[in-house]
Amino acid sequence: MSKSASYIAVDLGAESGRAMVFAVEDGKVSVEEHHRFASKPVLLAGHMYWDIARIFDEVKAGVRKAAQDAGEVRSLAIDTWGVDFGLLDARGRLLGNPVHYRDARTEGMVDEA
């Protein structure tokens, strides 16, 4: 029997990311992983950064792979840690690589606060 609905989910964790397809068929939900990748930070000028360009490429590759098998996709969702951030200019362009939450810049901040 054909799937009545498919949903693509991208999960970006601290050490890896993955793209999955959730499908609803005959009232039951199934999940299948279609792409997994490491999300290792990069060191540059003494700081730890997210390798955001590579992560973005991996997310796009994962969504493409998942969509090939998903049939009709009803939605796409992306879940992240949400600890770090990137600053954008007025045109929506990223101003620089986001600093990784494990970077030493925040050591001792809880005690200082």
Short mmCIF file of C-alpha atoms in Angstrom, two decimals:
data_model
loop_
_atom_site.label_atom_id
_atom_site.label_comp_id
_atom_site.label_asym_id
_atom_site.label_seq_id
_atom_site.Cartn_x
_atom_site.Cartn_y
_atom_site.Cartn_z
CA MET A 1 0.00 0.00 0.00
CA SER A 2 1.34 3.48 -0.75
CA LYS A 3 2.42 5.93 1.88
CA SER A 4 -0.20 8.54 2.69
CA ALA A 5 2.28 11.13 3.95
CA SER A 6 6.04 11.58 4.18
CA TYR A 7 8.01 14.06 6.25
CA ILE A 8 11.73 14.84 6.13
CA ALA A 9 13.52 15.64 9.37
CA VAL A 10 17.10 16.83 9.73
CA ASP A 11 18.65 16.47 13.18
CA LEU A 12 21.83 18.45 13.85
CA GLY A 13 23.52 17.25 17.02
CA ALA A 14 26.74 18.16 18.74
CA GLU A 15 28.79 15.53 16.92
CA SER A 16 26.70 14.38 13.97
CA GLY A 17 23.79 15.22 11.73
CA ARG A 18 21.30 13.05 9.93
CA ALA A 19 18.40 13.24 7.51
CA MET A 20 15.44 10.95 8.01
CA VAL A 21 12.10 10.23 6.40
CA PHE A 22 9.08 9.75 8.61
CA ALA A 23 6.17 8.13 6.82
CA VAL A 24 2.57 7.50 7.77
CA GLU A 25 1.07 4.39 6.24
CA ASP A 26 -2.13 2.70 7.33
CA GLY A 27 -2.12 4.76 10.52
CA LYS A 28 1.40 3.71 11.51
CA VAL A 29 4.51 5.90 11.63
CA SER A 30 7.85 4.62 10.38
CA VAL A 31 11.26 6.28 10.32
CA GLU A 32 14.24 5.57 8.11
CA GLU A 33 17.64 7.26 8.18
CA HIS A 34 18.88 8.32 4.73
CA HIS A 35 22.05 10.28 5.46
CA ARG A 36 24.42 10.70 8.42
CA PHE A 37 27.51 12.87 8.71
CA ALA A 38 29.99 14.01 11.33
CA SER A 39 29.82 17.63 12.44
CA LYS A 40 33.33 18.17 13.72
CA PRO A 41 34.38 21.68 14.73
CA VAL A 42 37.34 23.37 13.08
CA LEU A 43 40.14 25.24 14.85
CA LEU A 44 41.05 28.63 13.42
CA ALA A 45 43.13 31.38 15.02
CA GLY A 46 42.84 29.80 18.46
CA HIS A 47 39.05 29.35 18.43
CA MET A 48 36.73 26.47 17.72
CA TYR A 49 34.09 27.07 15.02
CA TRP A 50 31.29 25.12 13.40
CA ASP A 51 32.24 24.09 9.85
CA ILE A 52 29.01 25.70 8.69
CA ALA A 53 29.64 25.51 4.93
CA ARG A 54 30.25 21.76 5.08
CA ILE A 55 27.31 21.22 7.42
CA PHE A 56 25.05 23.13 5.03
CA ASP A 57 26.28 21.01 2.10
CA GLU A 58 25.63 17.83 4.12
CA VAL A 59 22.11 18.99 5.05
CA LYS A 60 21.31 19.64 1.38
CA ALA A 61 22.71 16.23 0.38
CA GLY A 62 20.68 14.56 3.11
CA VAL A 63 17.45 16.27 2.07
CA ARG A 64 18.04 15.27 -1.57
CA LYS A 65 18.65 11.62 -0.59
CA ALA A 66 15.64 11.53 1.70
CA ALA A 67 13.37 13.17 -0.91
CA GLN A 68 14.29 10.53 -3.52
CA ASP A 69 12.57 7.82 -1.47
CA ALA A 70 9.94 9.87 0.31
CA GLY A 71 7.33 10.20 -2.43
CA GLU A 72 5.11 13.16 -1.67
CA VAL A 73 6.83 15.24 1.03
CA ARG A 74 4.44 17.17 3.24
CA SER A 75 7.03 19.07 5.27
CA LEU A 76 10.68 19.51 6.17
CA ALA A 77 11.88 20.18 9.72
CA ILE A 78 15.35 20.89 11.10
CA ASP A 79 16.20 20.37 14.75
CA THR A 80 19.44 21.66 16.30
CA TRP A 81 21.04 22.16 19.67
CA GLY A 82 20.26 25.83 19.29
CA VAL A 83 23.11 26.83 21.61
CA ASP A 84 25.14 28.77 19.05
CA PHE A 85 24.19 31.40 16.51
CA GLY A 86 25.35 33.07 13.32
CA LEU A 87 24.98 36.76 12.59
CA LEU A 88 23.43 37.77 9.27
CA ASP A 89 23.68 41.05 7.36
CA ALA A 90 20.69 42.97 5.95
CA ARG A 91 20.66 40.67 2.89
CA GLY A 92 20.61 37.50 4.98
CA ARG A 93 24.27 36.59 4.37
CA LEU A 94 26.23 34.93 7.15
CA LEU A 95 28.86 37.35 8.49
CA GLY A 96 31.21 34.66 9.82
CA ASN A 97 31.42 31.08 10.98
CA PRO A 98 29.53 30.55 14.24
CA VAL A 99 31.80 29.88 17.21
CA HIS A 100 31.34 26.36 18.60
CA TYR A 101 29.78 26.08 22.05
CA ARG A 102 32.76 23.99 23.21
CA ASP A 103 35.18 26.84 22.45
CA ALA A 104 37.18 28.00 25.49
CA ARG A 105 35.81 31.56 25.25
CA THR A 106 33.03 30.73 27.73
CA GLU A 107 35.14 29.00 30.39
CA GLY A 108 34.41 30.42 33.82
CA MET A 109 31.39 32.43 32.68
CA VAL A 110 28.90 30.63 34.95
CA ASP A 111 30.99 31.50 38.00
CA GLU A 112 31.45 35.08 36.79
CA ALA A 113 27.71 35.51 36.26
#
